[in-house]
Coordinates of C-alpha atoms in Angstrom, one line a residue:
M1 CA 22.7 116.9 18.3
S2 CA 19.2 118.4 18.9
V3 CA 15.8 117.1 18.2
A4 CA 15.4 119.8 15.6
S5 CA 18.6 118.7 13.8
V6 CA 17.1 115.2 13.1
A7 CA 14.8 116.6 10.5
A8 CA 15.9 120.2 9.8
Q9 CA 14.0 120.1 6.5
P10 CA 11.3 117.4 7.0
P11 CA 10.3 115.8 3.7
S12 CA 6.9 116.3 2.3
P13 CA 4.4 113.8 3.7
Y14 CA 4.5 110.4 2.1
V15 CA 3.6 106.7 2.5
W16 CA 5.8 103.8 1.4
I17 CA 4.3 101.8 -1.4
G18 CA 6.0 99.6 -4.0
G19 CA 9.5 100.2 -2.6
R20 CA 9.4 104.0 -2.9
R21 CA 8.0 107.2 -1.3
V22 CA 4.6 108.1 -2.6
A23 CA 3.2 111.5 -1.9
A24 CA 0.3 111.7 0.6
P25 CA -2.0 114.4 2.0
A26 CA -0.6 116.0 5.1
G27 CA -1.7 114.5 8.3
G28 CA 0.0 117.0 10.6
D29 CA 3.5 117.3 12.1
V30 CA 5.2 114.6 14.1
R31 CA 6.5 116.6 17.1
S32 CA 8.8 115.8 20.0
P33 CA 6.8 115.2 23.2
F34 CA 9.4 117.1 25.1
D35 CA 9.7 120.5 23.4
G36 CA 7.3 120.3 20.4
A37 CA 10.1 120.4 17.9
V38 CA 9.1 119.1 14.5
A39 CA 10.6 115.7 13.8
G40 CA 8.8 115.0 10.5
R41 CA 5.6 115.1 8.7
L42 CA 2.7 112.6 8.9
G43 CA 1.4 111.3 5.6
R44 CA -2.3 110.5 5.6
A45 CA -2.9 107.4 3.4
T46 CA -5.9 107.6 1.1
A47 CA -8.2 104.9 0.1
Q48 CA -6.3 104.6 -3.2
H49 CA -3.0 104.2 -1.3
V50 CA -4.6 101.4 0.7
R51 CA -5.9 99.6 -2.4
T52 CA -2.5 99.9 -4.2
A53 CA -0.6 98.6 -1.2
L54 CA -3.0 95.6 -0.7
D55 CA -3.0 94.8 -4.4
G56 CA 0.7 95.0 -4.7
S57 CA 1.5 92.9 -1.6
A58 CA -1.1 90.2 -1.8
G59 CA 0.5 87.0 -3.1
S60 CA 3.7 88.7 -4.1
R61 CA 6.7 86.3 -4.3
A62 CA 9.6 86.5 -1.9
P63 CA 13.2 85.7 -2.7
A64 CA 14.7 82.4 -1.6
P65 CA 15.4 82.0 2.1
A66 CA 19.1 82.5 1.8
E67 CA 18.6 85.9 0.0
R68 CA 16.0 86.9 2.6
A69 CA 18.6 86.2 5.3
A70 CA 21.1 88.2 3.4
I71 CA 18.7 91.2 3.2
L72 CA 18.1 91.1 6.9
D73 CA 21.8 90.9 7.7
R74 CA 22.5 93.8 5.4
A75 CA 19.8 95.8 7.2
A76 CA 21.4 94.9 10.6
L77 CA 24.8 96.2 9.3
H78 CA 23.1 99.5 8.4
Y79 CA 21.7 100.0 11.9
E80 CA 25.0 99.0 13.4
A81 CA 26.8 101.7 11.3
Q82 CA 24.0 104.3 11.7
A83 CA 23.0 103.7 15.3
D84 CA 23.4 107.3 16.5
Q85 CA 21.1 108.6 13.7
A86 CA 18.5 105.9 14.3
A87 CA 18.5 106.6 18.0
A88 CA 18.2 110.3 17.5
L89 CA 15.1 109.7 15.3
I90 CA 13.5 107.6 18.0
T91 CA 14.1 110.3 20.5
A92 CA 12.9 113.0 18.2
E93 CA 9.5 111.4 17.5
A94 CA 8.7 109.5 20.7
G95 CA 10.7 111.4 23.4
I96 CA 12.5 108.2 24.5
C97 CA 15.7 109.0 26.4
L98 CA 18.7 108.9 24.1
K99 CA 20.4 106.2 26.2
H100 CA 17.3 104.0 25.9
A101 CA 16.9 104.8 22.2
R102 CA 20.4 103.6 21.6
H103 CA 19.5 100.4 23.4
E104 CA 16.4 100.0 21.3
V105 CA 18.6 100.3 18.1
R106 CA 20.9 97.6 19.5
R107 CA 17.8 95.4 20.1
A108 CA 16.4 96.0 16.7
T109 CA 19.8 95.1 15.2
E110 CA 19.7 91.8 17.1
T111 CA 16.1 91.2 16.0
L112 CA 17.1 91.6 12.4
R113 CA 20.0 89.1 12.8
A114 CA 17.8 86.7 14.7
S115 CA 15.3 86.8 11.8
A116 CA 18.1 86.2 9.3
R117 CA 19.0 83.1 11.3
E118 CA 15.4 82.0 11.3
A119 CA 15.1 82.5 7.5
R120 CA 18.0 80.1 7.0
R121 CA 16.5 77.6 9.4
I122 CA 13.1 77.8 7.6
G123 CA 15.0 77.1 4.3
A124 CA 17.0 74.2 5.8
T125 CA 14.4 72.5 8.0
D126 CA 13.4 68.9 7.3
W127 CA 9.7 69.6 7.5
E128 CA 8.7 66.0 6.9
A129 CA 10.8 64.4 9.7
P130 CA 8.3 64.9 12.6
Y131 CA 5.5 63.2 10.7
L132 CA 7.4 60.1 9.6
L133 CA 7.7 58.6 13.1
Q134 CA 4.9 56.1 12.5
G135 CA 4.4 52.5 13.5
H136 CA 3.9 51.3 10.0
V137 CA 5.4 51.8 6.5
P138 CA 3.5 54.7 4.8
A139 CA 1.7 53.8 1.6
A140 CA 2.8 57.0 0.0
E141 CA 5.7 59.4 0.0
L142 CA 5.0 62.4 2.3
R143 CA 6.1 66.0 1.7
V144 CA 5.3 68.9 4.0
I145 CA 5.6 72.2 2.1
P146 CA 5.9 75.5 4.0
E147 CA 4.5 78.5 2.2
P148 CA 4.2 82.1 3.5
V149 CA 0.8 83.5 4.1
T150 CA -0.5 85.4 1.1
L151 CA -0.8 88.7 3.0
A152 CA -0.1 89.8 6.5
I153 CA -1.1 93.0 8.3
A154 CA 0.8 94.5 11.2
I155 CA -0.3 97.3 13.5
T156 CA 2.2 98.8 15.9
P157 CA 2.3 101.2 18.8
F158 CA 4.3 104.3 19.6
N159 CA 6.3 103.2 22.7
H160 CA 9.1 101.4 20.8
P161 CA 8.9 102.9 17.3
L162 CA 11.7 100.9 15.9
N163 CA 12.0 97.6 17.6
Q164 CA 8.3 96.9 17.9
V165 CA 8.1 97.4 14.1
V166 CA 11.2 95.3 13.5
H167 CA 9.5 92.5 15.5
K168 CA 6.7 92.4 12.9
V169 CA 8.6 93.2 9.8
A170 CA 11.7 91.0 10.1
P171 CA 9.9 87.7 10.9
A172 CA 7.6 88.4 8.0
I173 CA 10.7 88.7 5.7
A174 CA 12.2 85.6 7.3
A175 CA 9.0 83.7 6.4
G176 CA 8.7 85.3 2.9
A177 CA 5.3 86.8 3.8
P178 CA 4.3 90.1 2.2
L179 CA 3.4 92.6 4.8
V180 CA 1.4 95.9 5.0
L181 CA 2.4 97.8 8.1
K182 CA 0.4 100.5 9.9
P183 CA 2.7 102.1 12.5
S184 CA 1.4 104.5 15.2
E185 CA 0.5 107.9 13.8
K186 CA 2.2 109.3 16.9
A187 CA 5.6 107.9 16.0
P188 CA 5.8 106.7 12.4
L189 CA 9.2 108.0 11.3
S190 CA 11.4 105.1 12.4
A191 CA 9.0 102.6 10.6
L192 CA 9.3 104.6 7.3
R193 CA 13.0 104.8 7.6
L194 CA 13.2 101.0 8.2
A195 CA 11.3 100.4 5.0
E196 CA 13.9 102.5 3.1
V197 CA 16.8 100.6 4.8
L198 CA 15.3 97.3 3.8
A199 CA 14.8 98.5 0.2
E200 CA 18.4 99.6 0.1
A201 CA 19.3 96.1 1.4
G202 CA 17.5 94.5 -1.5
L203 CA 14.0 93.7 -0.3
P204 CA 11.7 93.4 -3.3
P205 CA 9.3 96.4 -3.6
D206 CA 6.0 94.6 -2.9
Q207 CA 7.2 92.6 0.2
L208 CA 6.7 95.6 2.5
N209 CA 4.3 98.6 2.3
V210 CA 3.9 101.2 5.0
L211 CA 0.7 103.2 5.4
T212 CA 0.6 106.0 7.9
G213 CA -2.3 108.1 9.2
P214 CA -5.0 107.9 11.8
A215 CA -5.8 104.3 12.7
A216 CA -9.6 104.5 12.4
A217 CA -9.3 105.4 8.7
L218 CA -7.0 102.5 7.8
V219 CA -7.4 99.5 10.1
K220 CA -10.9 98.4 9.1
T221 CA -10.0 98.2 5.4
L222 CA -6.7 96.4 6.1
V223 CA -8.0 93.7 8.5
T224 CA -11.1 92.9 6.5
D225 CA -9.5 92.4 3.1
S226 CA -10.4 88.9 2.0
R227 CA -6.7 88.1 1.0
V228 CA -5.4 88.7 4.5
E229 CA -4.3 85.5 6.3
L230 CA -2.7 87.0 9.4
V231 CA -3.1 90.1 11.5
S232 CA -0.5 91.0 14.1
F233 CA -1.3 93.8 16.6
T234 CA 0.4 95.3 19.6
G235 CA -1.6 97.7 21.7
S236 CA -4.3 98.0 24.3
A237 CA -6.8 95.2 25.1
G238 CA -9.7 97.5 24.2
V239 CA -8.3 98.2 20.7
G240 CA -7.4 94.5 20.3
R241 CA -11.0 93.5 21.0
A242 CA -12.2 96.2 18.5
I243 CA -9.9 94.8 15.8
A244 CA -11.1 91.3 16.5
R245 CA -14.8 92.4 16.2
T246 CA -13.9 94.3 13.0
M247 CA -12.3 91.2 11.5
A248 CA -15.3 89.1 12.4
G249 CA -17.8 91.7 11.0
G250 CA -15.8 91.8 7.7
G251 CA -15.8 88.0 7.3
N252 CA -12.3 87.4 8.6
E253 CA -13.2 85.9 11.9
L254 CA -11.1 82.8 11.1
V255 CA -8.0 84.7 10.1
R256 CA -5.1 84.1 12.4
F257 CA -4.9 87.0 14.9
V258 CA -1.7 87.5 16.9
P259 CA -2.5 90.2 19.6
E260 CA 0.0 91.4 22.2
L261 CA -2.3 93.5 24.4
G262 CA -0.2 95.0 27.2
G263 CA -0.2 94.1 30.8
N264 CA -0.3 95.1 34.4
A265 CA 2.9 93.5 35.7
A266 CA 3.4 93.0 39.4
L267 CA 6.7 92.6 41.2
A268 CA 6.3 90.5 44.4
V269 CA 8.9 91.4 47.1
L270 CA 9.1 88.8 49.8
A271 CA 10.7 89.2 53.2
D272 CA 13.5 86.8 52.5
C273 CA 14.7 88.7 49.5
D274 CA 17.9 90.7 49.0
L275 CA 16.3 94.0 49.7
E276 CA 18.8 96.3 48.0
R277 CA 18.6 94.1 44.9
A278 CA 14.8 94.1 45.0
A279 CA 14.7 97.9 45.2
R280 CA 17.0 98.1 42.1
I281 CA 14.7 95.7 40.2
A282 CA 11.8 97.9 41.1
L283 CA 13.4 100.8 39.2
A284 CA 12.2 99.1 36.1
A285 CA 8.9 100.8 36.8
F286 CA 10.6 104.0 35.3
D287 CA 12.1 102.5 32.2
N288 CA 11.0 104.3 29.1
A289 CA 9.0 106.5 31.4
G290 CA 6.9 103.5 32.3
Q291 CA 5.6 103.2 28.7
R292 CA 6.3 99.5 28.3
C293 CA 3.7 96.7 28.3
T294 CA 5.9 94.8 30.8
A295 CA 6.7 97.8 33.0
I296 CA 6.3 97.2 36.7
N297 CA 2.9 98.6 37.5
R298 CA 2.5 97.3 41.0
I299 CA 4.9 96.3 43.7
L300 CA 3.5 93.8 46.3
V301 CA 5.7 94.0 49.4
E302 CA 5.5 91.8 52.5
Q303 CA 4.7 93.9 55.5
P304 CA 7.8 93.1 57.6
I305 CA 10.2 94.7 55.1
A306 CA 7.8 97.3 53.6
D307 CA 9.2 100.4 55.4
R308 CA 12.8 99.6 54.5
F309 CA 11.9 98.7 50.9
V310 CA 10.0 101.9 50.3
A311 CA 12.8 104.0 51.8
A312 CA 15.4 102.2 49.6
L313 CA 13.3 102.5 46.4
A314 CA 12.6 106.2 47.0
E315 CA 16.3 106.8 47.6
L316 CA 17.3 105.1 44.4
A317 CA 14.5 106.7 42.4
A318 CA 15.5 110.2 43.6
E319 CA 18.8 109.7 41.9
L320 CA 17.1 109.3 38.5
R321 CA 17.5 112.3 36.2
Y322 CA 14.3 113.3 34.3
G323 CA 13.6 115.8 31.6
D324 CA 15.3 116.4 28.3
P325 CA 15.5 113.0 26.5
L326 CA 18.5 114.1 24.3
D327 CA 20.7 114.7 27.4
P328 CA 22.8 111.5 27.6
Q329 CA 22.4 111.6 31.4
T330 CA 18.6 111.6 31.4
D331 CA 17.0 108.5 32.8
V332 CA 13.3 109.4 32.4
G333 CA 12.0 111.4 29.5
P334 CA 8.5 112.6 28.6
V335 CA 5.5 110.3 28.0
I336 CA 4.2 110.4 24.5
D337 CA 2.1 113.6 24.9
E338 CA 0.8 116.1 27.5
L339 CA -2.6 114.6 27.4
S340 CA -1.2 111.3 28.7
A341 CA 0.9 113.1 31.3
R342 CA -2.2 114.9 32.6
R343 CA -3.9 111.5 32.9
I344 CA -1.0 110.1 34.9
E345 CA -0.9 113.2 37.1
R346 CA -4.6 112.9 37.8
A347 CA -4.2 109.2 38.7
I348 CA -1.5 110.0 41.2
R349 CA -3.6 112.8 42.8
V350 CA -6.6 110.5 43.1
A351 CA -4.5 107.8 44.7
T352 CA -3.2 110.2 47.3
Q353 CA -6.7 111.4 48.0
D354 CA -7.7 107.7 48.5
G355 CA -5.0 107.0 51.1
A356 CA -1.7 106.4 49.2
R357 CA 1.3 108.2 50.5
L358 CA 3.4 110.2 48.1
C359 CA 7.0 109.4 48.9
L360 CA 8.6 110.9 45.8
G361 CA 7.7 112.8 42.6
G362 CA 4.0 113.4 41.8
V363 CA 4.9 116.6 39.7
R364 CA 4.5 117.2 36.0
S365 CA 5.9 119.7 33.5
G366 CA 4.5 119.5 30.1
A367 CA 4.7 115.8 29.1
V368 CA 7.3 115.0 31.7
V369 CA 6.1 113.3 34.8
A370 CA 8.7 113.0 37.6
P371 CA 9.6 109.5 38.8
T372 CA 6.9 108.8 41.4
V373 CA 6.9 106.4 44.4
L374 CA 3.6 105.8 46.2
D375 CA 3.2 103.8 49.4
H376 CA 0.1 102.2 50.9
A377 CA -1.6 101.9 47.4
T378 CA -4.4 99.4 47.0
P379 CA -5.4 97.0 44.2
Q380 CA -8.6 99.1 43.6
M381 CA -6.7 102.4 42.7
E382 CA -6.4 103.5 39.1
V383 CA -2.6 103.5 39.4
T384 CA -2.6 99.8 40.1
K385 CA -5.7 98.2 38.6
R386 CA -4.8 98.9 35.0
E387 CA -1.8 99.6 32.8
L388 CA -0.9 103.2 33.7
F389 CA 1.9 103.7 31.1
G390 CA 3.7 106.2 33.2
P391 CA 6.7 106.5 35.5
V392 CA 4.9 105.5 38.7
A393 CA 5.9 102.8 41.3
P394 CA 2.9 102.1 43.6
V395 CA 3.6 99.8 46.6
I396 CA 0.9 97.6 47.9
R397 CA 1.6 96.1 51.3
V398 CA 0.7 92.4 51.7
R399 CA 0.8 89.9 54.5
C400 CA 2.2 86.9 52.6
V401 CA 2.8 85.4 49.1
E402 CA -0.7 84.1 49.0
D403 CA -1.9 87.7 49.1
C404 CA 0.3 88.4 46.1
V405 CA -1.2 85.4 44.2
R406 CA -4.8 86.6 45.0
I407 CA -4.1 90.1 43.8
V408 CA -2.5 89.1 40.6
R409 CA -5.0 86.4 39.8
A410 CA -7.8 88.9 40.2
D411 CA -6.5 90.8 37.2
R412 CA -7.3 89.5 33.7
Q413 CA -4.1 91.0 32.3
R414 CA -1.5 88.2 32.3
L415 CA 1.5 89.3 30.3
A416 CA 4.4 89.5 32.8
G417 CA 5.3 89.1 36.4
A418 CA 8.3 88.8 38.7
I419 CA 9.3 87.9 42.3
A420 CA 12.2 88.8 44.5
T421 CA 12.9 86.0 46.9
S422 CA 15.8 83.8 48.0
S423 CA 13.7 80.6 47.5
E424 CA 13.7 79.0 44.1
R425 CA 10.9 76.7 45.2
T426 CA 8.7 79.7 46.1
A427 CA 9.5 81.5 42.9
I428 CA 8.5 78.4 40.8
E429 CA 5.3 77.9 42.8
Y430 CA 4.4 81.5 42.5
A431 CA 5.0 81.6 38.7
Q432 CA 2.8 78.5 38.3
A433 CA 0.1 80.1 40.4
I434 CA -0.2 83.5 38.6
R435 CA 0.2 82.1 35.1
V436 CA 1.7 84.9 33.1
G437 CA 3.4 84.8 29.7
Q438 CA 6.8 86.0 30.9
F439 CA 8.2 85.6 34.4
S440 CA 11.4 86.6 36.1
W441 CA 12.9 85.4 39.4
N442 CA 15.1 88.1 41.0
G443 CA 14.9 90.2 37.8
P444 CA 12.5 92.7 36.2
P445 CA 9.4 91.4 34.3
G446 CA 10.4 93.3 31.2
Y447 CA 13.5 91.2 30.5
R448 CA 13.3 89.4 27.2
T449 CA 15.5 88.0 24.4
E450 CA 14.4 88.8 20.8
S451 CA 13.9 85.2 19.7
A452 CA 12.1 83.8 22.8
P453 CA 8.3 83.4 22.9
F454 CA 6.6 86.6 24.0
G455 CA 2.9 87.0 24.7
G456 CA 0.3 86.7 27.4
F457 CA -3.1 85.3 28.4
G458 CA -6.5 86.7 29.3
D459 CA -6.7 90.4 28.5
S460 CA -3.0 90.4 27.5
G461 CA -3.4 88.0 24.5
N462 CA -4.9 84.8 23.2
G463 CA -1.9 82.6 23.7
E464 CA -0.3 83.3 20.3
K465 CA 3.3 84.2 20.7
E466 CA 5.6 86.9 19.2
G467 CA 9.4 86.7 19.3
V468 CA 11.3 86.0 16.1
V469 CA 11.0 82.2 16.0
H470 CA 7.3 82.0 16.8
A471 CA 6.4 85.1 14.8
A472 CA 8.1 83.8 11.6
R473 CA 6.5 80.4 12.0
S474 CA 3.1 81.9 12.5
M475 CA 3.5 83.5 9.0
L476 CA 3.9 80.1 7.3
Q477 CA 1.1 77.8 6.1
L478 CA 1.9 74.1 5.8
R479 CA 0.6 72.0 2.9
T480 CA 0.8 68.2 3.0
F481 CA 1.7 66.5 -0.3
Y482 CA 1.4 62.7 -0.8
R483 CA 3.0 60.9 -3.8
H484 CA 1.4 57.5 -4.3

């Protein structure tokens, strides 16, 4: 199977409104970051498309919870049966290695099933029970009535074009909330296909609309509509702040905002760790070519083991195959485009000019950046002080765990972190000190389960959580009804 075969005859550009494809002006081709093969066409939503989508979704009624669960389960069965095709589409549009794209499809399938379970739980929950534990007999009968928000907006990035989208869409269906989705214009095809799969599974037409095209032309209208009651966004801190300002400027400053704003995850490697295991954990810096919000962006290694750790990491990273993402043996594919690859290449070059030692990699071909290991990096370098979104593992040498705490605490991005140590007490104390949303002891910071709370603090988020359970509950409004 080749990238070109995924969409040998790409359909005319369209958006998804009212449960069907609606023709849209051409917004350009969606091309493979690896070889430029056309994976599909981008539809550019017009102002009329936006109005129709918002008018159709706002206040539309969802099926009962049991039927919502059945729709989600049927969609999960589809992705189970069509996993190879779904993975090939992910690879075609985003350049994600086929082996990782297949894993993403498996995760999306579990996200759909977890959302089906949550839909059933929402329908079965005794919402009154927590409020009846009072010290006196109430004078009136109490009912707590959960209702979905009247309209939710979701804005998703390119780096996981299926599962990131499913994490917005499936919880909305579980809650019964109508959703207008704006996927990344760089990788919109999996989102459009998801809408078709859900329609085939029985989702009512106005429960999900998908608008594609450049973000600037769409987001302002979407997030300032007076009927919107929730905005969910995954992307950079800068764009997240811009969306929050736009919401406030349009009178929606009190609308619930669920931002997942990326991170700058650090792995602390202490002298008492299992060194070989720690080096293998550090390989997570190269997962998805480093294009993950929880990717290891900095490795803080205690000085006594630093030489041996760097040598072990470079040896393991040298075994990674990089290049064609459709080759089942490839471990590291391209980043999303050549412009991003050039930015990463430049950051590596500047780091070496400023004193970092290049131990492996540092070369680029098109949008493919070779897995790169840097030693003697510093917290002030571009490769470590912000989310690089590339396959680079910079090592910062430290004297002690207190240095690790100081370096991590100096960064306002608090999404994820990890530590390699044999001491559980040290791991717990370190996790408490750095205060990130997700933490792993002797594992990569990017590990997560689909239902668990997910989100960060500071420049990584406002404390609101994603993950199926929290995302679905965030899309519900509770009304209190008293019968006297």
